[in-house]
Tab-separated table of N, CA and C and ligand atoms in Angstrom:
chain	number	residue	atom	x	y	z
A	1	MET	N	-20.317	17.991	98.837
A	1	MET	CA	-19.383	16.652	98.368
A	1	MET	C	-20.088	15.610	99.540
A	2	LYS	N	-20.481	14.332	98.959
A	2	LYS	CA	-20.616	13.433	99.954
A	2	LYS	C	-18.897	12.673	99.991
A	3	LEU	N	-17.841	12.066	101.060
A	3	LEU	CA	-16.729	11.901	100.642
A	3	LEU	C	-17.260	10.114	101.172
A	4	ILE	N	-17.288	9.447	101.010
A	4	ILE	CA	-17.636	8.203	101.724
A	4	ILE	C	-16.388	6.991	101.356
A	5	LEU	N	-15.795	6.495	101.875
A	5	LEU	CA	-14.889	4.985	102.184
A	5	LEU	C	-15.623	4.184	101.766
A	6	ILE	N	-15.395	3.478	100.868
A	6	ILE	CA	-15.494	1.822	100.707
A	6	ILE	C	-14.125	0.983	100.522
A	7	ALA	N	-14.386	0.120	101.203
A	7	ALA	CA	-12.817	-0.837	101.917
A	7	ALA	C	-13.421	-2.167	102.531
A	8	ALA	N	-12.866	-3.707	101.828
A	8	ALA	CA	-12.982	-4.859	101.761
A	8	ALA	C	-12.127	-5.012	103.111
A	9	HIS	N	-12.515	-6.095	104.478
A	9	HIS	CA	-11.070	-5.732	106.022
A	9	HIS	C	-11.897	-7.262	106.814
A	10	ASP	N	-10.537	-7.986	106.887
A	10	ASP	CA	-11.002	-9.128	107.383
A	10	ASP	C	-11.105	-8.935	109.577
A	11	PRO	N	-11.356	-9.237	109.874
A	11	PRO	CA	-12.336	-8.894	110.980
A	11	PRO	C	-10.576	-8.450	111.969
A	12	ASN	N	-10.113	-8.362	111.463
A	12	ASN	CA	-8.612	-7.555	112.352
A	12	ASN	C	-8.003	-6.375	112.082
A	13	LEU	N	-9.135	-6.441	110.402
A	13	LEU	CA	-8.942	-5.081	109.372
A	13	LEU	C	-8.013	-5.330	108.643
A	14	VAL	N	-7.390	-7.008	109.193
A	14	VAL	CA	-6.023	-6.536	107.402
A	14	VAL	C	-7.090	-5.601	105.773
A	15	ILE	N	-5.849	-5.414	105.625
A	15	ILE	CA	-7.172	-4.729	103.967
A	15	ILE	C	-6.131	-5.405	102.685
A	16	GLY	N	-4.647	-5.629	103.045
A	16	GLY	CA	-3.928	-6.235	101.835
A	16	GLY	C	-2.833	-6.544	102.508
A	17	LYS	N	-2.173	-7.480	101.302
A	17	LYS	CA	-0.278	-8.408	101.488
A	17	LYS	C	0.500	-8.112	100.252
A	18	ASP	N	1.206	-7.471	100.141
A	18	ASP	CA	2.754	-7.651	99.431
A	18	ASP	C	2.135	-7.100	97.898
A	19	GLY	N	1.101	-5.211	98.210
A	19	GLY	CA	0.473	-4.573	97.128
A	19	GLY	C	-0.481	-5.454	96.702
A	20	THR	N	-1.316	-6.606	97.297
A	20	THR	CA	-2.831	-6.241	96.472
A	20	THR	C	-3.332	-7.187	97.491
A	21	LEU	N	-4.812	-7.816	96.659
A	21	LEU	CA	-5.854	-8.142	98.031
A	21	LEU	C	-5.257	-9.518	98.439
A	22	PRO	N	-5.572	-9.582	99.515
A	22	PRO	CA	-5.381	-11.372	100.336
A	22	PRO	C	-6.261	-12.186	99.480
A	23	TRP	N	-7.025	-12.160	99.696
A	23	TRP	CA	-8.865	-12.601	98.589
A	23	TRP	C	-9.304	-12.422	97.776
A	24	HIS	N	-9.888	-12.883	97.072
A	24	HIS	CA	-10.387	-13.034	95.693
A	24	HIS	C	-12.149	-13.715	96.063
A	25	TYR	N	-13.595	-12.225	96.180
A	25	TYR	CA	-14.278	-12.387	96.573
A	25	TYR	C	-15.528	-11.855	95.171
A	26	SER	N	-16.024	-12.508	94.334
A	26	SER	CA	-16.437	-11.894	93.237
A	26	SER	C	-17.665	-11.407	93.295
A	27	GLU	N	-18.206	-11.834	93.963
A	27	GLU	CA	-19.515	-10.758	94.069
A	27	GLU	C	-18.962	-9.620	95.384
A	28	ASP	N	-17.781	-9.153	96.174
A	28	ASP	CA	-17.620	-8.307	97.008
A	28	ASP	C	-16.715	-6.856	95.515
A	29	LEU	N	-16.711	-8.049	94.345
A	29	LEU	CA	-15.838	-7.110	93.315
A	29	LEU	C	-16.883	-6.170	92.423
A	30	LYS	N	-18.497	-6.903	92.234
A	30	LYS	CA	-19.629	-6.845	91.461
A	30	LYS	C	-19.979	-6.679	92.492
A	31	PHE	N	-20.036	-5.511	94.021
A	31	PHE	CA	-20.741	-4.479	95.026
A	31	PHE	C	-20.038	-3.366	95.078
A	32	PHE	N	-18.420	-3.579	94.505
A	32	PHE	CA	-17.479	-3.106	94.605
A	32	PHE	C	-18.234	-2.214	93.728
A	33	LYS	N	-17.973	-2.438	92.130
A	33	LYS	CA	-18.252	-2.167	90.966
A	33	LYS	C	-19.753	-0.978	90.469
A	34	ARG	N	-20.575	-1.964	91.405
A	34	ARG	CA	-22.206	-1.598	91.244
A	34	ARG	C	-22.513	-0.290	92.317
A	35	THR	N	-21.766	-0.074	93.120
A	35	THR	CA	-21.641	0.919	94.105
A	35	THR	C	-21.020	2.159	93.899
A	36	THR	N	-19.455	2.094	92.854
A	36	THR	CA	-19.085	2.616	92.482
A	36	THR	C	-19.199	3.362	91.599
A	37	MET	N	-20.101	2.910	90.727
A	37	MET	CA	-20.301	2.758	88.770
A	37	MET	C	-20.861	4.140	89.016
A	38	GLY	N	-20.888	5.252	87.892
A	38	GLY	CA	-21.080	6.143	87.383
A	38	GLY	C	-20.230	7.366	88.586
A	39	HIS	N	-18.995	7.188	89.647
A	39	HIS	CA	-19.233	8.427	90.899
A	39	HIS	C	-17.187	8.250	90.468
A	40	PRO	N	-16.738	9.218	90.817
A	40	PRO	CA	-15.350	8.886	90.685
A	40	PRO	C	-14.589	8.764	92.130
A	41	LEU	N	-13.302	7.756	91.722
A	41	LEU	CA	-12.267	7.612	92.701
A	41	LEU	C	-11.444	8.296	92.651
A	42	LEU	N	-11.225	8.372	94.296
A	42	LEU	CA	-10.115	8.699	94.912
A	42	LEU	C	-9.110	7.691	95.320
A	43	MET	N	-7.545	7.312	94.566
A	43	MET	CA	-7.193	6.149	95.176
A	43	MET	C	-5.453	6.868	96.293
A	44	GLY	N	-4.543	6.192	95.976
A	44	GLY	CA	-3.363	6.078	96.380
A	44	GLY	C	-2.271	5.544	94.892
A	45	ARG	N	-1.256	6.282	94.831
A	45	ARG	CA	-0.407	6.183	93.852
A	45	ARG	C	-0.101	4.199	93.954
A	46	VAL	N	-0.438	3.296	95.055
A	46	VAL	CA	0.539	2.214	95.180
A	46	VAL	C	-1.323	1.402	94.758
A	47	VAL	N	-2.318	1.667	94.749
A	47	VAL	CA	-3.883	1.400	94.280
A	47	VAL	C	-3.334	1.424	93.400
A	48	PHE	N	-3.066	2.654	91.959
A	48	PHE	CA	-3.363	2.864	90.481
A	48	PHE	C	-2.198	1.794	90.146
A	49	GLU	N	-1.142	1.734	91.255
A	49	GLU	CA	-0.500	0.797	90.539
A	49	GLU	C	-0.819	-0.669	90.070
A	50	GLU	N	-0.985	-1.282	91.748
A	50	GLU	CA	-1.674	-2.261	91.301
A	50	GLU	C	-2.853	-2.842	90.351
A	51	LEU	N	-3.517	-1.479	89.982
A	51	LEU	CA	-4.188	-1.297	88.448
A	51	LEU	C	-4.273	-1.674	87.359
A	52	ASN	N	-2.149	-1.817	86.946
A	52	ASN	CA	-1.657	-1.645	86.446
A	52	ASN	C	-1.508	-0.735	85.541
A	53	GLU	N	-1.436	0.803	86.440
A	53	GLU	CA	-2.032	1.722	85.597
A	53	GLU	C	-3.154	2.425	85.078
A	54	LYS	N	-4.017	1.416	85.370
A	54	LYS	CA	-5.323	1.420	84.012
A	54	LYS	C	-6.510	1.704	84.612
A	55	PRO	N	-6.898	2.950	84.370
A	55	PRO	CA	-7.795	3.816	85.416
A	55	PRO	C	-9.226	2.561	85.018
A	56	LEU	N	-10.024	2.746	86.120
A	56	LEU	CA	-12.023	1.386	86.204
A	56	LEU	C	-12.187	2.429	85.345
A	57	PRO	N	-13.316	1.635	84.081
A	57	PRO	CA	-13.774	1.808	83.527
A	57	PRO	C	-15.249	2.708	84.232
A	58	GLY	N	-15.884	3.958	84.123
A	58	GLY	CA	-16.869	4.272	83.860
A	58	GLY	C	-17.142	5.402	84.846
A	59	ARG	N	-16.418	5.437	85.523
A	59	ARG	CA	-15.539	6.037	86.716
A	59	ARG	C	-14.522	6.902	86.579
A	60	GLU	N	-14.370	8.782	86.486
A	60	GLU	CA	-13.278	9.137	87.486
A	60	GLU	C	-12.443	8.680	87.715
A	61	ASN	N	-10.818	8.650	87.793
A	61	ASN	CA	-10.187	8.355	88.647
A	61	ASN	C	-8.596	8.990	88.808
A	62	VAL	N	-9.382	9.401	90.325
A	62	VAL	CA	-8.026	10.534	90.797
A	62	VAL	C	-7.325	9.727	91.656
A	63	VAL	N	-6.426	10.070	91.213
A	63	VAL	CA	-4.668	8.844	92.361
A	63	VAL	C	-4.349	10.081	92.718
A	64	LEU	N	-3.165	10.106	94.033
A	64	LEU	CA	-2.482	11.060	95.322
A	64	LEU	C	-1.430	10.061	94.728
A	65	SER	N	-0.785	11.730	94.807
A	65	SER	CA	1.142	10.958	94.702
A	65	SER	C	1.726	12.679	95.201
A	66	ARG	N	2.636	12.075	95.627
A	66	ARG	CA	3.840	12.749	95.758
A	66	ARG	C	4.958	12.972	94.547
A	67	SER	N	5.302	11.926	94.185
A	67	SER	CA	5.898	11.709	93.476
A	67	SER	C	5.981	10.779	91.935
A	68	LYS	N	4.876	10.430	91.688
A	68	LYS	CA	4.731	10.493	90.524
A	68	LYS	C	2.870	11.870	89.763
A	69	ASN	N	3.775	11.586	88.108
A	69	ASN	CA	1.803	12.685	87.405
A	69	ASN	C	2.031	11.897	86.006
A	70	TYR	N	0.362	11.315	86.097
A	70	TYR	CA	0.529	10.643	85.514
A	70	TYR	C	-0.663	10.998	83.632
A	71	ASP	N	0.142	10.877	82.540
A	71	ASP	CA	-0.930	11.560	81.426
A	71	ASP	C	-1.743	11.172	81.991
A	72	HIS	N	-2.376	10.421	82.002
A	72	HIS	CA	-3.921	9.848	81.738
A	72	HIS	C	-4.663	10.512	82.664
A	73	VAL	N	-4.232	9.884	83.741
A	73	VAL	CA	-5.307	10.703	85.439
A	73	VAL	C	-5.055	11.706	86.108
A	74	ASN	N	-5.967	12.351	86.301
A	74	ASN	CA	-5.868	13.569	87.387
A	74	ASN	C	-4.941	12.868	88.467
A	75	THR	N	-3.165	13.637	88.374
A	75	THR	CA	-3.099	13.013	89.839
A	75	THR	C	-2.924	14.571	90.930
A	76	PHE	N	-2.609	14.221	92.089
A	76	PHE	CA	-2.255	15.413	92.772
A	76	PHE	C	-1.921	15.312	94.016
A	77	SER	N	-1.467	15.801	94.339
A	77	SER	CA	0.202	15.902	95.013
A	77	SER	C	-0.545	16.282	97.138
A	78	THR	N	-1.691	16.608	97.240
A	78	THR	CA	-2.179	16.568	98.253
A	78	THR	C	-3.593	16.376	98.494
A	79	ILE	N	-4.664	16.064	98.974
A	79	ILE	CA	-5.684	15.733	99.511
A	79	ILE	C	-6.500	17.106	99.803
A	80	ASP	N	-6.632	17.685	99.696
A	80	ASP	CA	-6.721	18.989	99.176
A	80	ASP	C	-7.371	19.293	97.974
A	81	ALA	N	-5.569	19.101	97.346
A	81	ALA	CA	-6.177	19.354	95.476
A	81	ALA	C	-7.428	18.742	95.683
A	82	ALA	N	-6.726	17.219	95.949
A	82	ALA	CA	-8.164	15.936	95.607
A	82	ALA	C	-9.554	16.565	95.737
A	83	LEU	N	-9.806	16.845	96.087
A	83	LEU	CA	-11.278	17.192	97.216
A	83	LEU	C	-11.094	18.436	96.469
A	84	ASP	N	-10.599	19.394	96.093
A	84	ASP	CA	-10.788	20.572	95.877
A	84	ASP	C	-10.736	20.500	94.222
A	85	TYR	N	-10.584	18.697	93.613
A	85	TYR	CA	-10.929	19.143	91.875
A	85	TYR	C	-12.471	19.146	91.612
A	86	LEU	N	-12.417	17.500	92.959
A	86	LEU	CA	-13.452	17.056	92.785
A	86	LEU	C	-15.718	17.917	93.027
A	87	SER	N	-14.883	18.408	93.650
A	87	SER	CA	-15.678	19.521	94.519
A	87	SER	C	-16.777	19.552	94.082
A	88	ASP	N	-17.493	19.257	92.668
A	88	ASP	CA	-18.728	19.964	92.453
A	88	ASP	C	-19.582	18.350	92.063
A	89	HIS	N	-18.976	16.671	92.547
A	89	HIS	CA	-19.756	16.034	92.479
A	89	HIS	C	-20.669	16.036	93.129
A	90	ASP	N	-21.961	14.709	93.987
A	90	ASP	CA	-22.384	14.759	95.064
A	90	ASP	C	-21.672	13.865	95.191
A	91	LYS	N	-21.165	12.080	95.000
A	91	LYS	CA	-20.401	11.227	96.145
A	91	LYS	C	-18.762	11.227	95.357
A	92	VAL	N	-18.241	10.847	95.915
A	92	VAL	CA	-17.068	10.540	95.705
A	92	VAL	C	-16.505	9.623	96.464
A	93	PHE	N	-15.712	8.063	96.086
A	93	PHE	CA	-15.225	7.435	96.598
A	93	PHE	C	-13.661	7.243	96.920
A	94	VAL	N	-13.529	6.809	97.837
A	94	VAL	CA	-12.019	6.629	98.866
A	94	VAL	C	-12.159	5.672	98.553
A	95	ILE	N	-10.753	4.819	97.612
A	95	ILE	CA	-11.361	3.596	97.451
A	95	ILE	C	-9.601	2.864	97.652
A	96	GLY	N	-8.484	3.420	98.788
A	96	GLY	CA	-7.830	3.215	99.217
A	96	GLY	C	-7.111	3.440	98.824
A	97	GLY	N	-5.329	3.015	98.996
A	97	GLY	CA	-5.665	2.258	99.717
A	97	GLY	C	-5.040	2.780	101.411
A	98	GLY	N	-4.284	1.829	103.061
A	98	GLY	CA	-4.089	1.728	103.690
A	98	GLY	C	-3.959	3.000	104.200
A	99	GLU	N	-3.247	4.435	103.354
A	99	GLU	CA	-2.368	4.755	103.875
A	99	GLU	C	-3.200	6.377	104.073
A	100	ILE	N	-4.375	6.177	102.242
A	100	ILE	CA	-5.407	7.534	102.542
A	100	ILE	C	-6.594	7.202	102.889
A	101	TYR	N	-6.668	5.796	103.151
A	101	TYR	CA	-7.966	5.890	104.346
A	101	TYR	C	-7.522	5.951	105.688
A	102	ARG	N	-6.231	5.868	105.987
A	102	ARG	CA	-5.968	5.885	107.786
A	102	ARG	C	-5.626	7.744	107.525
A	103	GLN	N	-5.283	8.914	106.507
A	103	GLN	CA	-5.701	10.432	106.049
A	103	GLN	C	-7.031	10.877	106.340
A	104	MET	N	-8.124	9.521	105.684
A	104	MET	CA	-9.675	10.087	105.617
A	104	MET	C	-10.712	10.215	106.242
A	105	LEU	N	-10.225	8.850	107.203
A	105	LEU	CA	-11.510	8.383	107.854
A	105	LEU	C	-11.813	10.058	108.622
A	106	GLY	N	-10.765	10.653	109.499
A	106	GLY	CA	-12.103	12.020	110.009
A	106	GLY	C	-12.368	12.407	109.096
A	107	ARG	N	-12.556	12.760	107.567
A	107	ARG	CA	-13.334	13.736	106.495
A	107	ARG	C	-14.808	12.881	106.186
A	108	ALA	N	-15.192	11.636	106.504
A	108	ALA	CA	-15.427	10.400	105.544
A	108	ALA	C	-16.912	10.871	106.171
A	109	ASP	N	-18.252	11.195	105.265
A	109	ASP	CA	-19.202	10.793	106.123
A	109	ASP	C	-20.404	9.594	106.054
A	110	GLU	N	-19.235	9.031	105.338
A	110	GLU	CA	-19.800	7.857	105.266
A	110	GLU	C	-18.417	6.681	105.016
A	111	LEU	N	-19.386	4.713	105.581
A	111	LEU	CA	-18.673	3.847	105.673
A	111	LEU	C	-19.040	3.037	104.230
A	112	VAL	N	-18.767	2.885	103.578
A	112	VAL	CA	-19.606	1.480	102.930
A	112	VAL	C	-18.192	-0.105	103.006
A	113	ILE	N	-18.359	-1.037	103.742
A	113	ILE	CA	-17.760	-1.884	104.133
A	113	ILE	C	-18.179	-3.170	103.942
A	114	THR	N	-16.945	-3.730	103.117
A	114	THR	CA	-17.680	-5.381	103.605
A	114	THR	C	-16.959	-6.009	104.414
A	115	GLU	N	-17.446	-6.706	105.425
A	115	GLU	CA	-16.561	-7.596	106.858
A	115	GLU	C	-16.481	-8.789	106.026
A	116	ILE	N	-14.811	-8.979	106.020
A	116	ILE	CA	-14.523	-10.269	105.721
A	116	ILE	C	-14.552	-11.591	106.529
A	117	LYS	N	-15.524	-12.568	106.876
A	117	LYS	CA	-15.609	-13.456	107.915
A	117	LYS	C	-14.383	-14.715	107.775
A	118	ASN	N	-13.614	-14.568	106.942
A	118	ASN	CA	-12.390	-15.757	107.656
A	118	ASN	C	-11.095	-14.507	107.880
A	119	GLU	N	-10.188	-14.975	108.928
A	119	GLU	CA	-8.535	-14.579	108.775
A	119	GLU	C	-8.216	-14.281	107.868
A	120	TYR	N	-7.656	-13.458	107.148
A	120	TYR	CA	-6.267	-13.636	106.596
A	120	TYR	C	-4.981	-12.833	106.960
A	121	GLU	N	-3.539	-13.235	106.904
A	121	GLU	CA	-2.849	-12.336	106.901
A	121	GLU	C	-2.449	-11.389	105.709
A	122	GLY	N	-1.724	-10.262	106.376
A	122	GLY	CA	-1.590	-9.251	105.692
A	122	GLY	C	-0.758	-8.337	106.087
A	123	ASP	N	-0.673	-7.506	105.479
A	123	ASP	CA	0.613	-6.083	105.405
A	123	ASP	C	0.446	-4.637	105.847
A	124	THR	N	-1.056	-4.484	105.229
A	124	THR	CA	-2.080	-3.452	105.380
A	124	THR	C	-2.897	-3.279	106.088
A	125	PHE	N	-3.826	-2.301	106.723
A	125	PHE	CA	-4.688	-2.236	107.587
A	125	PHE	C	-5.592	-1.648	107.554
A	126	PHE	N	-7.314	-1.341	107.476
A	126	PHE	CA	-8.308	-0.075	107.626
A	126	PHE	C	-7.355	0.832	108.827
A	127	PRO	N	-7.921	1.536	108.955
A	127	PRO	CA	-7.524	2.275	110.212
A	127	PRO	C	-8.800	1.897	111.350
A	128	GLU	N	-8.480	2.680	112.856
A	128	GLU	CA	-9.824	1.034	114.363
A	128	GLU	C	-11.082	2.404	113.795
A	129	TYR	N	-12.344	1.576	113.487
A	129	TYR	CA	-13.102	3.179	113.484
A	129	TYR	C	-14.342	2.217	114.494
A	130	ARG	N	-13.862	0.637	114.821
A	130	ARG	CA	-15.538	-0.085	115.671
A	130	ARG	C	-15.817	0.629	116.812
A	131	ASP	N	-14.347	0.987	117.172
A	131	ASP	CA	-14.664	1.380	118.768
A	131	ASP	C	-15.778	2.503	118.886
A	132	GLN	N	-15.723	2.898	117.461
A	132	GLN	CA	-16.632	5.186	117.524
A	132	GLN	C	-18.182	4.479	117.598
A	133	ILE	N	-18.307	3.058	116.787
A	133	ILE	CA	-20.058	2.429	116.374
A	133	ILE	C	-20.498	3.155	117.436
A	134	GLY	N	-21.631	3.667	116.988
A	134	GLY	CA	-22.783	4.668	118.199
A	134	GLY	C	-22.299	5.772	118.882
A	135	LYS	N	-21.047	6.033	118.101
A	135	LYS	CA	-20.875	7.132	118.627
A	135	LYS	C	-20.730	8.237	117.036
A	136	THR	N	-19.673	8.211	116.505
A	136	THR	CA	-19.601	8.705	115.832
A	136	THR	C	-20.145	8.741	113.751
A	137	TRP	N	-20.302	6.505	114.248
A	137	TRP	CA	-20.325	6.096	113.125
A	137	TRP	C	-22.833	5.007	113.477
A	138	LYS	N	-23.250	5.400	112.931
A	138	LYS	CA	-24.360	4.401	112.814
A	138	LYS	C	-23.981	3.966	111.790
A	139	GLU	N	-24.877	2.509	112.777
A	139	GLU	CA	-25.177	1.665	110.561
A	139	GLU	C	-25.978	1.896	110.239
A	140	THR	N	-26.232	2.301	108.786
A	140	THR	CA	-27.567	2.002	108.714
A	140	THR	C	-28.366	0.921	107.840
A	141	TRP	N	-27.616	0.223	107.158
A	141	TRP	CA	-27.690	-0.936	106.487
A	141	TRP	C	-26.743	-1.933	106.964
A	142	ARG	N	-27.477	-3.768	106.781
A	142	ARG	CA	-26.966	-4.554	106.486
A	142	ARG	C	-26.809	-5.489	105.652
A	143	GLU	N	-26.350	-6.309	105.320
A	143	GLU	CA	-26.663	-7.416	104.058
A	143	GLU	C	-25.754	-8.865	104.441
A	144	GLU	N	-26.484	-9.856	104.841
A	144	GLU	CA	-25.287	-10.958	104.990
A	144	GLU	C	-25.317	-11.873	103.950
A	145	HIS	N	-23.887	-12.527	104.122
A	145	HIS	CA	-23.524	-13.176	102.730
A	145	HIS	C	-22.516	-14.293	103.571
A	146	GLU	N	-22.791	-15.279	103.236
A	146	GLU	CA	-22.128	-16.288	103.550
A	146	GLU	C	-20.635	-16.511	104.082
A	147	GLU	N	-19.791	-15.515	103.619
A	147	GLU	CA	-18.910	-15.351	103.066
A	147	GLU	C	-17.960	-13.969	103.869
A	148	PHE	N	-19.332	-12.702	103.679
A	148	PHE	CA	-18.602	-11.452	104.130
A	148	PHE	C	-20.070	-10.897	104.593
A	149	SER	N	-20.869	-9.544	104.955
A	149	SER	CA	-21.924	-9.244	105.070
A	149	SER	C	-21.170	-7.315	104.279
A	150	PHE	N	-21.851	-6.905	103.725
A	150	PHE	CA	-21.799	-5.425	103.199
A	150	PHE	C	-22.891	-4.539	104.315
A	151	VAL	N	-22.127	-3.454	104.900
A	151	VAL	CA	-22.412	-2.426	105.918
A	151	VAL	C	-22.042	-1.571	105.385
A	152	LYS	N	-22.801	-0.525	105.363
A	152	LYS	CA	-22.679	1.038	105.464
A	152	LYS	C	-22.706	1.898	106.616
A	153	TYR	N	-22.112	2.240	107.307
A	153	TYR	CA	-22.009	3.335	108.437
A	153	TYR	C	-22.246	5.354	107.542
A	154	GLU	N	-23.480	5.334	108.980
A	154	GLU	CA	-23.386	7.374	108.922
A	154	GLU	C	-22.310	7.373	109.763
A	155	ARG	N	-21.828	9.442	109.565
A	155	ARG	CA	-21.299	10.155	110.749
A	155	ARG	C	-22.595	10.621	111.143
A	156	ALA	N	-22.882	9.465	112.764
A	156	ALA	CA	-23.947	10.498	113.435
A	156	ALA	C	-23.763	11.502	113.397
A	157	ASP	N	-22.641	12.556	113.578
A	157	ASP	CA	-22.602	13.885	114.193
A	157	ASP	C	-22.338	14.703	113.350
B	1	LIG	N1	-9.227	-4.619	100.759
B	1	LIG	C1	-9.790	-3.959	100.134
B	1	LIG	O1	-10.582	-2.914	99.966
B	1	LIG	C2	-8.117	-2.332	99.477
B	1	LIG	C3	-8.697	-0.850	99.281
B	1	LIG	C4	-7.719	-1.102	98.358
B	1	LIG	C5	-6.662	-1.254	98.405
B	1	LIG	N2	-6.055	-2.052	99.207
B	1	LIG	C6	-4.454	-2.722	99.785
B	1	LIG	O2	-4.258	-1.904	100.266
B	1	LIG	C7	-2.332	-1.971	100.112
B	1	LIG	C8	-2.200	-0.424	99.137
B	1	LIG	O3	-2.051	-0.212	100.165
B	1	LIG	P1	-0.989	1.343	101.266
B	1	LIG	O4	-1.618	1.912	101.815
B	1	LIG	O5	-0.318	0.620	101.025
B	1	LIG	O6	-0.992	1.643	100.019
B	1	LIG	P2	-2.164	3.093	98.664
B	1	LIG	O7	-2.682	3.919	99.856
B	1	LIG	O8	-1.961	2.934	97.482
B	1	LIG	O9	-0.810	4.340	98.214
B	1	LIG	C9	0.223	4.967	98.705
B	1	LIG	C10	0.692	6.493	98.233
B	1	LIG	O10	-0.274	7.314	98.019
B	1	LIG	C11	0.507	8.537	97.814
B	1	LIG	N3	-0.373	9.635	99.230
B	1	LIG	C12	-0.346	8.918	100.117
B	1	LIG	N4	-1.007	10.232	101.174
B	1	LIG	C13	-0.614	11.203	100.278
B	1	LIG	C14	-0.557	12.700	101.105
B	1	LIG	N5	-1.530	12.527	101.385
B	1	LIG	N6	-1.167	13.138	99.056
B	1	LIG	C15	-0.795	12.792	98.293
B	1	LIG	N7	-0.197	11.518	97.991
B	1	LIG	C16	-0.436	10.641	99.100
B	1	LIG	C17	1.752	8.552	98.421
B	1	LIG	O11	2.200	7.797	97.222
B	1	LIG	P3	3.833	8.380	96.386
B	1	LIG	O12	4.850	7.515	96.688
B	1	LIG	O13	3.839	8.644	94.184
B	1	LIG	O14	4.097	9.511	96.804
B	1	LIG	C18	1.819	7.373	98.574
B	1	LIG	O15	2.888	6.562	99.026
B	1	LIG	C19	-2.775	-2.603	98.257
B	1	LIG	O16	-2.588	-4.177	99.539
B	1	LIG	C20	-4.451	-2.865	98.246
B	1	LIG	O17	-4.938	-4.292	97.566
B	1	LIG	C21	-6.900	-3.310	99.656
């Protein structure tokens, strides 16, 4: 199973503010949708609440929480239990938020990053990985747009 972290961050690694995204780029949302469609999504409880507890369609939604257990989505209280449950899939997309990215960066096989060019205020951050580009992470694809770039990194070791 390939574990892929997918995130959008600004130049300072900001990913969120007050429990939501600090920006709205519809092209990025479309990119997220077409990249993840058909594959399971693994997310933290805060992200699931941001979705109003409605699973994203066409993809199995799996939630990590130690405090809640939802009836309509599989919820796991440990990362290992969630990954064990998802182990038969060829790709699993980890869709955040900050707490989940931080715990899973070291286990990820691939990063799919939207580099937002503007700076935003925020309270939630993607973990530092850029010091490992060219070492742990090899850039394998990049698509430039005016306001952001889509970039893929694969684990080099
Ligand atoms: N820009 C982006 O690409 C992007 C993507 C996703 C999210 N975001 C932003 O990120 C922010 C949310 O991130 P966040 O860090 O606050 O929350 P989060 O990572 O979505 O969720 C944190 C929660 O997940 C559960 N959790 C964490 N580690 C766990 C573990 N090892 N086992 C079981 N459960 C675990 C806990 O839930 P319980 O408290 O219920 O135990 C914890 O409170 C929002 O602002 C959102 O908009 C941005």
